[in-house]
Amino acid sequence: MIELSLITIILGAVALTFSLIAPWFNIMVRRPSCDVNIYPDEPEENQDDDPIEETISTIDTISTIDTISTISSHHPISGPPLSIIITTHDNARELRANLPLFLSQYYPPGFQVIIVQEKSDSETDDIIKLHSSDERLYSTFVPDSSRYMSRPKLAVTLGVKAAKYDWVVIADVRCAPASTHLFEHIGNRCKDGTDMISVYTNYDQATPPYWRFERFLTNLYLMREYANSTAYRCEDSCLVMRKQMFIDGDAYRGNLKYLRGELDFIVNKYAKEGNTTSVNAPEARLIEEVPTRKTLRNKHVYYLETRKHLMRSKAHRIPFNIDMTMCHLAWLVILGVITTAAILQDWIALGAGVLSIVIYYLLRMSICRKAFRSFSEKLSVWKAPFFELSLFWHDINYRVHYGKADKYDFITHKL
């Protein structure tokens, strides 16, 4: 009969305890619910299909409003008319690809699309002229004389003031709607008591998996706040809000000098408990084009500056810090048990340590699999636990770049 020493029992118990408890400190366990499609009879997303190509195909197939009306007769649409604001700055290529997708949305209550150019260029003008016969399209410019203020924020402000409807949708020109039902989902969420709506966005499938995983995880934390507390900021590339709320609150007053964070500052300033929600049905999402490595790094570096000026930053980071601490602590403890057992040649404790790693990894994979399926995200399950570990080290890298940056690069007031 094998006699277990106290050290064996302690090492084995510690390793197994962490392997069973630590996986549940994860936002994917506490994830918000995912909306259902308006058309449940349609396949949500084929694993081999490109959502943007599906959208273009749908638009080509459904050529008239009468045809769309017939298809949608079983799904009554309610909601206010919408003003869609798209700001551009040397984005002619993206505007050419995505503007038709916005104009082809089926939404009986009505909508307008406002293009705000930060800089006029002939190619962008040609694209706007191409759609000039569409009475729903309107364009304007950011004055060249504007100084000492963020031009992207000024562009948003001009778009909001030009909007003729009370609900405005600020959408990134680099993003494409996943289907023709985006505005339907948005309209259904424009209700009394709601002032802001975030529209789920992730990168195109061609984007490196880690970048898509990181954005997905960030979105889960933010969407949970939208649903259960006071929203902190907007990671998505599309924000819906009430025009009058923005104007009555003096728009970007107090943060116009900071170059970026257009949507972050809006949410952080105007969010109250219970007045925000999100749209995340698979057919009601935006798909952002593959970013360059420089674009992604700049996004993180600018956020490190932006968050210094946001309210509720510390409270927002607490859940993430706890989750990441438990994730790394579990690996350290289990590997520490294995190393100690190997040095002591305690083969039972060593076996318990190895078993703990297997249990921990499988539980982590199972949790990730359920979350990915819930949101129809095509991400690698077996890589996910390693992606979680690398979040900390990527953050260190971004902080190094931020520390090296000239702090005047983040503001318009150059001294």
Short mmCIF file of N, CA, C and O in Angstrom, two decimals, residues 227-349:
data_model
loop_
_atom_site.label_atom_id
_atom_site.label_comp_id
_atom_site.label_asym_id
_atom_site.label_seq_id
_atom_site.Cartn_x
_atom_site.Cartn_y
_atom_site.Cartn_z
N ALA A 227 -24.51 46.38 -20.33
CA ALA A 227 -25.74 45.70 -19.91
C ALA A 227 -26.01 45.80 -18.42
O ALA A 227 -27.17 45.86 -18.00
N ASN A 228 -24.95 45.83 -17.59
CA ASN A 228 -25.15 45.66 -16.15
C ASN A 228 -24.74 46.84 -15.28
O ASN A 228 -25.06 46.85 -14.09
N SER A 229 -24.02 47.81 -15.83
CA SER A 229 -23.57 48.92 -14.99
C SER A 229 -23.48 50.19 -15.84
O SER A 229 -24.32 50.40 -16.71
N THR A 230 -22.48 51.01 -15.61
CA THR A 230 -22.29 52.22 -16.39
C THR A 230 -21.20 51.99 -17.42
O THR A 230 -20.08 51.62 -17.07
N ALA A 231 -21.53 52.19 -18.69
CA ALA A 231 -20.57 51.93 -19.76
C ALA A 231 -19.33 52.79 -19.59
O ALA A 231 -19.40 53.95 -19.14
N TYR A 232 -18.18 52.25 -19.97
CA TYR A 232 -16.90 52.94 -19.79
C TYR A 232 -16.42 53.62 -21.07
O TYR A 232 -16.09 54.79 -21.09
N ARG A 233 -16.36 52.85 -22.16
CA ARG A 233 -15.90 53.41 -23.43
C ARG A 233 -16.44 52.55 -24.57
O ARG A 233 -17.26 51.66 -24.34
N CYS A 234 -15.98 52.80 -25.79
CA CYS A 234 -16.46 52.05 -26.95
C CYS A 234 -15.29 51.47 -27.72
O CYS A 234 -14.50 52.21 -28.33
N GLU A 235 -15.15 50.16 -27.70
CA GLU A 235 -14.12 49.49 -28.47
C GLU A 235 -14.56 49.28 -29.91
O GLU A 235 -13.75 49.16 -30.83
N ASP A 236 -15.87 49.26 -30.13
CA ASP A 236 -16.41 49.02 -31.46
C ASP A 236 -16.20 50.22 -32.36
O ASP A 236 -15.87 51.32 -31.91
N SER A 237 -16.42 50.01 -33.66
CA SER A 237 -16.24 51.08 -34.64
C SER A 237 -17.56 51.71 -35.04
O SER A 237 -17.64 52.38 -36.06
N CYS A 238 -18.58 51.51 -34.23
CA CYS A 238 -19.89 52.07 -34.54
C CYS A 238 -20.62 52.37 -33.23
O CYS A 238 -20.77 51.48 -32.39
N LEU A 239 -21.07 53.61 -33.08
CA LEU A 239 -21.80 54.02 -31.89
C LEU A 239 -23.07 54.76 -32.31
O LEU A 239 -23.02 55.64 -33.16
N VAL A 240 -24.19 54.38 -31.71
CA VAL A 240 -25.47 55.02 -31.97
C VAL A 240 -25.83 55.86 -30.75
O VAL A 240 -25.67 55.41 -29.61
N MET A 241 -26.32 57.07 -30.97
CA MET A 241 -26.66 57.92 -29.83
C MET A 241 -27.74 58.93 -30.23
O MET A 241 -28.02 59.13 -31.41
N ARG A 242 -28.31 59.55 -29.22
CA ARG A 242 -29.29 60.60 -29.45
C ARG A 242 -28.57 61.91 -29.78
O ARG A 242 -27.68 62.34 -29.04
N LYS A 243 -28.99 62.54 -30.85
CA LYS A 243 -28.38 63.80 -31.28
C LYS A 243 -28.50 64.87 -30.20
O LYS A 243 -27.52 65.55 -29.87
N GLN A 244 -29.69 64.99 -29.62
CA GLN A 244 -29.93 66.06 -28.66
C GLN A 244 -29.11 65.91 -27.40
O GLN A 244 -28.67 66.88 -26.80
N MET A 245 -28.89 64.65 -26.98
CA MET A 245 -28.05 64.40 -25.80
C MET A 245 -26.64 64.92 -26.03
O MET A 245 -26.04 65.56 -25.16
N PHE A 246 -26.12 64.68 -27.22
CA PHE A 246 -24.76 65.11 -27.58
C PHE A 246 -24.66 66.63 -27.60
O PHE A 246 -23.71 67.21 -27.07
N ILE A 247 -25.65 67.27 -28.19
CA ILE A 247 -25.63 68.74 -28.31
C ILE A 247 -25.86 69.40 -26.96
O ILE A 247 -25.16 70.35 -26.58
N ASP A 248 -26.85 68.90 -26.21
CA ASP A 248 -27.15 69.49 -24.90
C ASP A 248 -25.98 69.36 -23.94
O ASP A 248 -25.81 70.17 -23.02
N GLY A 249 -25.15 68.33 -24.12
CA GLY A 249 -24.01 68.11 -23.24
C GLY A 249 -22.74 68.81 -23.72
O GLY A 249 -21.65 68.48 -23.24
N ASP A 250 -22.89 69.73 -24.69
CA ASP A 250 -21.74 70.49 -25.22
C ASP A 250 -20.72 69.59 -25.92
O ASP A 250 -19.51 69.86 -25.89
N ALA A 251 -21.24 68.53 -26.52
CA ALA A 251 -20.42 67.67 -27.39
C ALA A 251 -19.11 67.26 -26.74
O ALA A 251 -19.10 66.68 -25.66
N TYR A 252 -17.99 67.59 -27.38
CA TYR A 252 -16.68 67.16 -26.90
C TYR A 252 -16.01 68.20 -25.99
O TYR A 252 -14.79 68.13 -25.76
N ARG A 253 -16.76 69.14 -25.49
CA ARG A 253 -16.16 70.18 -24.66
C ARG A 253 -15.36 69.54 -23.51
O ARG A 253 -15.85 68.68 -22.80
N GLY A 254 -14.13 69.98 -23.36
CA GLY A 254 -13.28 69.46 -22.30
C GLY A 254 -12.26 68.46 -22.78
O GLY A 254 -11.28 68.19 -22.08
N ASN A 255 -12.45 67.89 -23.99
CA ASN A 255 -11.47 66.91 -24.48
C ASN A 255 -11.16 67.07 -25.97
O ASN A 255 -10.64 66.16 -26.58
N LEU A 256 -11.50 68.22 -26.55
CA LEU A 256 -11.23 68.44 -27.98
C LEU A 256 -9.74 68.47 -28.30
O LEU A 256 -9.34 68.23 -29.44
N LYS A 257 -8.91 68.79 -27.32
CA LYS A 257 -7.48 68.89 -27.60
C LYS A 257 -6.82 67.52 -27.77
O LYS A 257 -5.71 67.42 -28.30
N TYR A 258 -7.48 66.45 -27.29
CA TYR A 258 -6.90 65.11 -27.43
C TYR A 258 -7.25 64.56 -28.81
O TYR A 258 -8.41 64.50 -29.21
N LEU A 259 -6.22 64.14 -29.53
CA LEU A 259 -6.39 63.81 -30.94
C LEU A 259 -7.37 62.67 -31.19
O LEU A 259 -8.16 62.72 -32.12
N ARG A 260 -7.32 61.62 -30.39
CA ARG A 260 -8.12 60.44 -30.68
C ARG A 260 -9.13 60.17 -29.55
O ARG A 260 -9.31 60.97 -28.65
N GLY A 261 -9.76 58.99 -29.64
CA GLY A 261 -10.75 58.63 -28.63
C GLY A 261 -12.12 59.22 -28.90
O GLY A 261 -12.87 59.51 -27.97
N GLU A 262 -12.49 59.35 -30.20
CA GLU A 262 -13.76 59.99 -30.55
C GLU A 262 -14.95 59.32 -29.87
O GLU A 262 -15.81 59.98 -29.28
N LEU A 263 -15.04 58.00 -29.97
CA LEU A 263 -16.18 57.29 -29.40
C LEU A 263 -15.99 57.04 -27.90
O LEU A 263 -16.97 57.02 -27.14
N ASP A 264 -14.75 56.86 -27.48
CA ASP A 264 -14.47 56.62 -26.06
C ASP A 264 -14.96 57.78 -25.20
O ASP A 264 -15.62 57.59 -24.16
N PHE A 265 -14.65 58.99 -25.62
CA PHE A 265 -15.02 60.16 -24.82
C PHE A 265 -16.54 60.36 -24.79
O PHE A 265 -17.09 60.81 -23.78
N ILE A 266 -17.22 60.05 -25.89
CA ILE A 266 -18.68 60.19 -25.91
C ILE A 266 -19.31 59.26 -24.88
O ILE A 266 -20.13 59.66 -24.06
N VAL A 267 -18.94 57.98 -24.95
CA VAL A 267 -19.52 57.00 -24.03
C VAL A 267 -19.19 57.35 -22.59
O VAL A 267 -20.05 57.34 -21.70
N ASN A 268 -17.92 57.67 -22.33
CA ASN A 268 -17.50 57.94 -20.97
C ASN A 268 -18.18 59.17 -20.39
O ASN A 268 -18.49 59.21 -19.20
N LYS A 269 -18.46 60.15 -21.23
CA LYS A 269 -19.07 61.39 -20.76
C LYS A 269 -20.57 61.27 -20.56
O LYS A 269 -21.13 61.78 -19.58
N TYR A 270 -21.26 60.58 -21.46
CA TYR A 270 -22.72 60.59 -21.46
C TYR A 270 -23.36 59.33 -20.88
O TYR A 270 -24.57 59.29 -20.69
N ALA A 271 -22.56 58.30 -20.61
CA ALA A 271 -23.14 57.05 -20.10
C ALA A 271 -23.62 57.21 -18.66
O ALA A 271 -22.94 57.81 -17.83
N LYS A 272 -24.78 56.66 -18.41
CA LYS A 272 -25.33 56.54 -17.06
C LYS A 272 -25.78 55.10 -16.89
O LYS A 272 -25.99 54.38 -17.86
N GLU A 273 -25.95 54.69 -15.66
CA GLU A 273 -26.37 53.31 -15.43
C GLU A 273 -27.74 53.08 -16.06
O GLU A 273 -28.71 53.78 -15.75
N GLY A 274 -27.80 52.13 -16.97
CA GLY A 274 -29.07 51.75 -17.57
C GLY A 274 -29.43 52.46 -18.86
O GLY A 274 -30.42 52.10 -19.49
N ASN A 275 -28.61 53.46 -19.30
CA ASN A 275 -28.99 54.18 -20.51
C ASN A 275 -28.22 53.73 -21.75
O ASN A 275 -28.27 54.37 -22.79
N THR A 276 -27.49 52.61 -21.62
CA THR A 276 -26.72 52.09 -22.76
C THR A 276 -27.06 50.63 -23.00
O THR A 276 -27.49 49.90 -22.11
N THR A 277 -26.85 50.20 -24.23
CA THR A 277 -27.02 48.79 -24.59
C THR A 277 -26.12 48.51 -25.79
O THR A 277 -25.40 49.39 -26.27
N SER A 278 -26.14 47.28 -26.26
CA SER A 278 -25.29 46.92 -27.41
C SER A 278 -26.07 46.04 -28.37
O SER A 278 -27.06 45.40 -27.99
N VAL A 279 -25.62 46.02 -29.60
CA VAL A 279 -26.18 45.17 -30.65
C VAL A 279 -25.07 44.22 -31.08
O VAL A 279 -23.98 44.66 -31.44
N ASN A 280 -25.31 42.92 -31.04
CA ASN A 280 -24.23 41.98 -31.37
C ASN A 280 -24.69 40.74 -32.12
O ASN A 280 -23.96 39.76 -32.19
N ALA A 281 -25.91 40.74 -32.68
CA ALA A 281 -26.35 39.59 -33.48
C ALA A 281 -25.39 39.39 -34.66
O ALA A 281 -24.87 40.36 -35.22
N PRO A 282 -25.12 38.15 -35.05
CA PRO A 282 -24.17 37.91 -36.15
C PRO A 282 -24.48 38.67 -37.43
O PRO A 282 -23.56 39.08 -38.14
N GLU A 283 -25.76 38.89 -37.74
CA GLU A 283 -26.10 39.60 -38.97
C GLU A 283 -26.11 41.13 -38.77
O GLU A 283 -26.36 41.87 -39.71
N ALA A 284 -25.88 41.58 -37.53
CA ALA A 284 -25.94 43.02 -37.23
C ALA A 284 -24.61 43.52 -36.72
O ALA A 284 -24.54 44.29 -35.77
N ARG A 285 -23.54 43.10 -37.36
CA ARG A 285 -22.21 43.48 -36.93
C ARG A 285 -21.49 44.25 -38.03
O ARG A 285 -21.90 44.25 -39.19
N LEU A 286 -20.40 44.88 -37.64
CA LEU A 286 -19.53 45.52 -38.60
C LEU A 286 -18.23 44.72 -38.68
O LEU A 286 -17.72 44.24 -37.66
N ILE A 287 -17.72 44.61 -39.89
CA ILE A 287 -16.48 43.87 -40.11
C ILE A 287 -15.42 44.87 -40.55
O ILE A 287 -15.55 45.50 -41.60
N GLU A 288 -14.41 45.04 -39.71
CA GLU A 288 -13.36 46.02 -40.00
C GLU A 288 -12.25 45.38 -40.81
O GLU A 288 -11.87 44.22 -40.56
N GLU A 289 -11.72 46.14 -41.76
CA GLU A 289 -10.67 45.60 -42.61
C GLU A 289 -9.42 45.26 -41.79
O GLU A 289 -9.24 45.75 -40.67
N VAL A 290 -8.58 44.41 -42.34
CA VAL A 290 -7.37 43.98 -41.64
C VAL A 290 -6.47 45.19 -41.36
O VAL A 290 -6.09 45.91 -42.29
N PRO A 291 -6.16 45.44 -40.09
CA PRO A 291 -5.29 46.59 -39.78
C PRO A 291 -3.83 46.25 -40.02
O PRO A 291 -3.44 45.07 -40.01
N THR A 292 -3.03 47.25 -40.24
CA THR A 292 -1.59 47.03 -40.28
C THR A 292 -1.07 46.93 -38.85
O THR A 292 -1.75 47.34 -37.90
N ARG A 293 0.12 46.40 -38.72
CA ARG A 293 0.72 46.30 -37.38
C ARG A 293 0.89 47.69 -36.76
O ARG A 293 0.66 47.88 -35.56
N LYS A 294 1.26 48.66 -37.58
CA LYS A 294 1.44 50.02 -37.08
C LYS A 294 0.11 50.62 -36.63
O LYS A 294 0.03 51.27 -35.59
N THR A 295 -0.95 50.39 -37.41
CA THR A 295 -2.27 50.91 -37.06
C THR A 295 -2.73 50.34 -35.72
O THR A 295 -3.25 51.07 -34.86
N LEU A 296 -2.53 49.04 -35.55
CA LEU A 296 -2.97 48.40 -34.31
C LEU A 296 -2.16 48.90 -33.12
O LEU A 296 -2.72 49.16 -32.04
N ARG A 297 -0.86 49.05 -33.31
CA ARG A 297 -0.02 49.55 -32.21
C ARG A 297 -0.42 50.98 -31.84
O ARG A 297 -0.53 51.30 -30.66
N ASN A 298 -0.64 51.81 -32.85
CA ASN A 298 -1.04 53.20 -32.57
C ASN A 298 -2.38 53.26 -31.84
O ASN A 298 -2.59 54.10 -30.97
N LYS A 299 -3.29 52.36 -32.20
CA LYS A 299 -4.59 52.31 -31.52
C LYS A 299 -4.40 52.07 -30.03
O LYS A 299 -5.02 52.74 -29.19
N HIS A 300 -3.55 51.12 -29.67
CA HIS A 300 -3.31 50.82 -28.26
C HIS A 300 -2.55 51.94 -27.56
O HIS A 300 -2.85 52.28 -26.41
N VAL A 301 -1.57 52.51 -28.24
CA VAL A 301 -0.78 53.56 -27.63
C VAL A 301 -1.64 54.80 -27.38
O VAL A 301 -1.56 55.42 -26.30
N TYR A 302 -2.46 55.17 -28.35
CA TYR A 302 -3.34 56.32 -28.15
C TYR A 302 -4.35 56.06 -27.04
O TYR A 302 -4.72 56.98 -26.30
N TYR A 303 -4.80 54.81 -26.92
CA TYR A 303 -5.74 54.51 -25.83
C TYR A 303 -5.09 54.67 -24.47
O TYR A 303 -5.73 55.13 -23.51
N LEU A 304 -3.80 54.32 -24.35
CA LEU A 304 -3.10 54.49 -23.07
C LEU A 304 -3.10 55.95 -22.64
O LEU A 304 -3.14 56.27 -21.45
N GLU A 305 -3.05 56.85 -23.62
CA GLU A 305 -3.15 58.28 -23.31
C GLU A 305 -4.59 58.67 -23.02
O GLU A 305 -4.87 59.38 -22.04
N THR A 306 -5.52 58.18 -23.83
CA THR A 306 -6.93 58.54 -23.68
C THR A 306 -7.48 58.14 -22.32
O THR A 306 -8.19 58.91 -21.67
N ARG A 307 -7.14 56.95 -21.87
CA ARG A 307 -7.75 56.45 -20.63
C ARG A 307 -7.33 57.26 -19.39
O ARG A 307 -8.00 57.21 -18.37
N LYS A 308 -6.23 58.00 -19.51
CA LYS A 308 -5.82 58.87 -18.41
C LYS A 308 -6.84 59.98 -18.18
O LYS A 308 -6.89 60.57 -17.11
N HIS A 309 -7.66 60.25 -19.18
CA HIS A 309 -8.61 61.35 -19.10
C HIS A 309 -10.06 60.86 -19.05
O HIS A 309 -10.98 61.66 -19.18
N LEU A 310 -10.24 59.55 -18.88
CA LEU A 310 -11.58 58.97 -18.78
C LEU A 310 -11.95 58.74 -17.33
O LEU A 310 -11.10 58.39 -16.51
N MET A 311 -13.22 58.87 -17.02
CA MET A 311 -13.71 58.55 -15.69
C MET A 311 -13.91 57.04 -15.56
O MET A 311 -14.12 56.34 -16.54
N ARG A 312 -13.84 56.54 -14.36
CA ARG A 312 -14.12 55.14 -14.02
C ARG A 312 -13.05 54.18 -14.56
O ARG A 312 -13.31 52.97 -14.69
N SER A 313 -11.87 54.68 -14.88
CA SER A 313 -10.83 53.82 -15.46
C SER A 313 -10.39 52.72 -14.50
O SER A 313 -10.26 51.55 -14.88
N LYS A 314 -10.13 53.09 -13.23
CA LYS A 314 -9.66 52.08 -12.27
C LYS A 314 -10.71 51.01 -12.02
O LYS A 314 -10.39 49.82 -11.98
N ALA A 315 -11.95 51.42 -11.85
CA ALA A 315 -13.02 50.45 -11.61
C ALA A 315 -13.20 49.53 -12.80
O ALA A 315 -13.46 48.33 -12.65
N HIS A 316 -13.03 50.08 -14.00
CA HIS A 316 -13.18 49.27 -15.21
C HIS A 316 -12.11 48.19 -15.30
O HIS A 316 -12.38 47.07 -15.74
N ARG A 317 -10.89 48.48 -14.86
CA ARG A 317 -9.79 47.54 -15.03
C ARG A 317 -9.74 46.46 -13.95
O ARG A 317 -9.02 45.47 -14.10
N ILE A 318 -10.49 46.62 -12.87
CA ILE A 318 -10.44 45.65 -11.78
C ILE A 318 -10.80 44.24 -12.23
O ILE A 318 -10.03 43.29 -11.95
N PRO A 319 -11.93 44.00 -12.90
CA PRO A 319 -12.26 42.62 -13.31
C PRO A 319 -11.19 42.00 -14.21
O PRO A 319 -10.83 40.83 -14.04
N PHE A 320 -10.69 42.78 -15.16
CA PHE A 320 -9.66 42.27 -16.06
C PHE A 320 -8.40 41.92 -15.29
O PHE A 320 -7.79 40.85 -15.51
N ASN A 321 -7.98 42.79 -14.37
CA ASN A 321 -6.76 42.52 -13.60
C ASN A 321 -6.91 41.27 -12.73
O ASN A 321 -5.96 40.48 -12.60
N ILE A 322 -8.09 41.06 -12.16
CA ILE A 322 -8.32 39.86 -11.35
C ILE A 322 -8.25 38.61 -12.22
O ILE A 322 -7.60 37.61 -11.87
N ASP A 323 -8.91 38.67 -13.39
CA ASP A 323 -8.92 37.52 -14.30
C ASP A 323 -7.50 37.17 -14.74
O ASP A 323 -7.11 35.99 -14.75
N MET A 324 -6.73 38.18 -15.14
CA MET A 324 -5.37 37.93 -15.61
C MET A 324 -4.46 37.45 -14.49
O MET A 324 -3.58 36.60 -14.70
N THR A 325 -4.65 37.97 -13.28
CA THR A 325 -3.86 37.52 -12.14
C THR A 325 -4.10 36.05 -11.87
O THR A 325 -3.15 35.27 -11.67
N MET A 326 -5.36 35.63 -11.85
CA MET A 326 -5.68 34.22 -11.61
C MET A 326 -5.17 33.34 -12.74
O MET A 326 -4.70 32.21 -12.49
N CYS A 327 -5.24 33.81 -13.95
CA CYS A 327 -4.75 33.04 -15.10
C CYS A 327 -3.26 32.77 -14.96
O CYS A 327 -2.81 31.61 -15.08
N HIS A 328 -2.48 33.80 -14.71
CA HIS A 328 -1.03 33.62 -14.59
C HIS A 328 -0.65 32.90 -13.29
O HIS A 328 0.28 32.07 -13.29
N LEU A 329 -1.38 33.19 -12.22
CA LEU A 329 -1.07 32.54 -10.95
C LEU A 329 -1.29 31.03 -11.04
O LEU A 329 -0.49 30.25 -10.48
N ALA A 330 -2.34 30.63 -11.73
CA ALA A 330 -2.62 29.19 -11.88
C ALA A 330 -1.47 28.48 -12.58
O ALA A 330 -1.00 27.42 -12.14
N TRP A 331 -1.00 29.09 -13.69
CA TRP A 331 0.12 28.47 -14.40
C TRP A 331 1.37 28.43 -13.53
O TRP A 331 2.08 27.41 -13.49
N LEU A 332 1.66 29.51 -12.83
CA LEU A 332 2.85 29.56 -11.99
C LEU A 332 2.79 28.54 -10.86
O LEU A 332 3.78 27.84 -10.58
N VAL A 333 1.62 28.44 -10.22
CA VAL A 333 1.47 27.50 -9.10
C VAL A 333 1.60 26.06 -9.60
O VAL A 333 2.33 25.24 -9.00
N ILE A 334 0.91 25.73 -10.66
CA ILE A 334 0.94 24.35 -11.16
C ILE A 334 2.34 23.98 -11.64
O ILE A 334 2.85 22.88 -11.34
N LEU A 335 2.97 24.88 -12.39
CA LEU A 335 4.34 24.59 -12.84
C LEU A 335 5.30 24.55 -11.66
O LEU A 335 6.27 23.76 -11.66
N GLY A 336 5.04 25.36 -10.62
CA GLY A 336 5.86 25.32 -9.42
C GLY A 336 5.72 23.98 -8.70
O GLY A 336 6.72 23.43 -8.20
N VAL A 337 4.51 23.45 -8.66
CA VAL A 337 4.27 22.14 -8.05
C VAL A 337 5.01 21.06 -8.82
O VAL A 337 5.67 20.18 -8.23
N ILE A 338 4.93 21.11 -10.14
CA ILE A 338 5.61 20.11 -10.97
C ILE A 338 7.13 20.17 -10.76
O ILE A 338 7.79 19.13 -10.61
N THR A 339 7.68 21.38 -10.75
CA THR A 339 9.13 21.53 -10.55
C THR A 339 9.56 21.03 -9.18
O THR A 339 10.55 20.30 -9.05
N THR A 340 8.80 21.40 -8.15
CA THR A 340 9.12 20.96 -6.79
C THR A 340 9.04 19.45 -6.67
O THR A 340 9.92 18.80 -6.07
N ALA A 341 7.99 18.87 -7.24
CA ALA A 341 7.82 17.41 -7.18
C ALA A 341 8.95 16.70 -7.90
O ALA A 341 9.43 15.64 -7.46
N ALA A 342 9.38 17.27 -9.04
CA ALA A 342 10.47 16.64 -9.79
C ALA A 342 11.77 16.69 -8.99
O ALA A 342 12.53 15.71 -8.96
N ILE A 343 12.04 17.82 -8.33
CA ILE A 343 13.26 17.95 -7.52
C ILE A 343 13.22 16.96 -6.35
O ILE A 343 14.24 16.33 -6.02
N LEU A 344 12.06 16.80 -5.71
CA LEU A 344 11.92 15.88 -4.58
C LEU A 344 11.73 14.44 -5.02
O LEU A 344 11.67 13.54 -4.18
N GLN A 345 11.61 14.25 -6.34
CA GLN A 345 11.32 12.92 -6.90
C GLN A 345 10.06 12.34 -6.28
O GLN A 345 9.97 11.14 -6.01
N ASP A 346 9.08 13.20 -6.10
CA ASP A 346 7.77 12.79 -5.60
C ASP A 346 6.88 12.56 -6.81
O ASP A 346 6.21 13.45 -7.31
N TRP A 347 6.85 11.30 -7.27
CA TRP A 347 6.20 11.01 -8.56
C TRP A 347 4.68 11.13 -8.48
O TRP A 347 4.03 11.45 -9.48
N ILE A 348 4.12 10.91 -7.32
CA ILE A 348 2.66 11.06 -7.19
C ILE A 348 2.28 12.54 -7.30
O ILE A 348 1.34 12.92 -8.01
N ALA A 349 3.03 13.40 -6.61
CA ALA A 349 2.77 14.84 -6.70
C ALA A 349 3.03 15.35 -8.12
O ALA A 349 2.31 16.22 -8.63
#
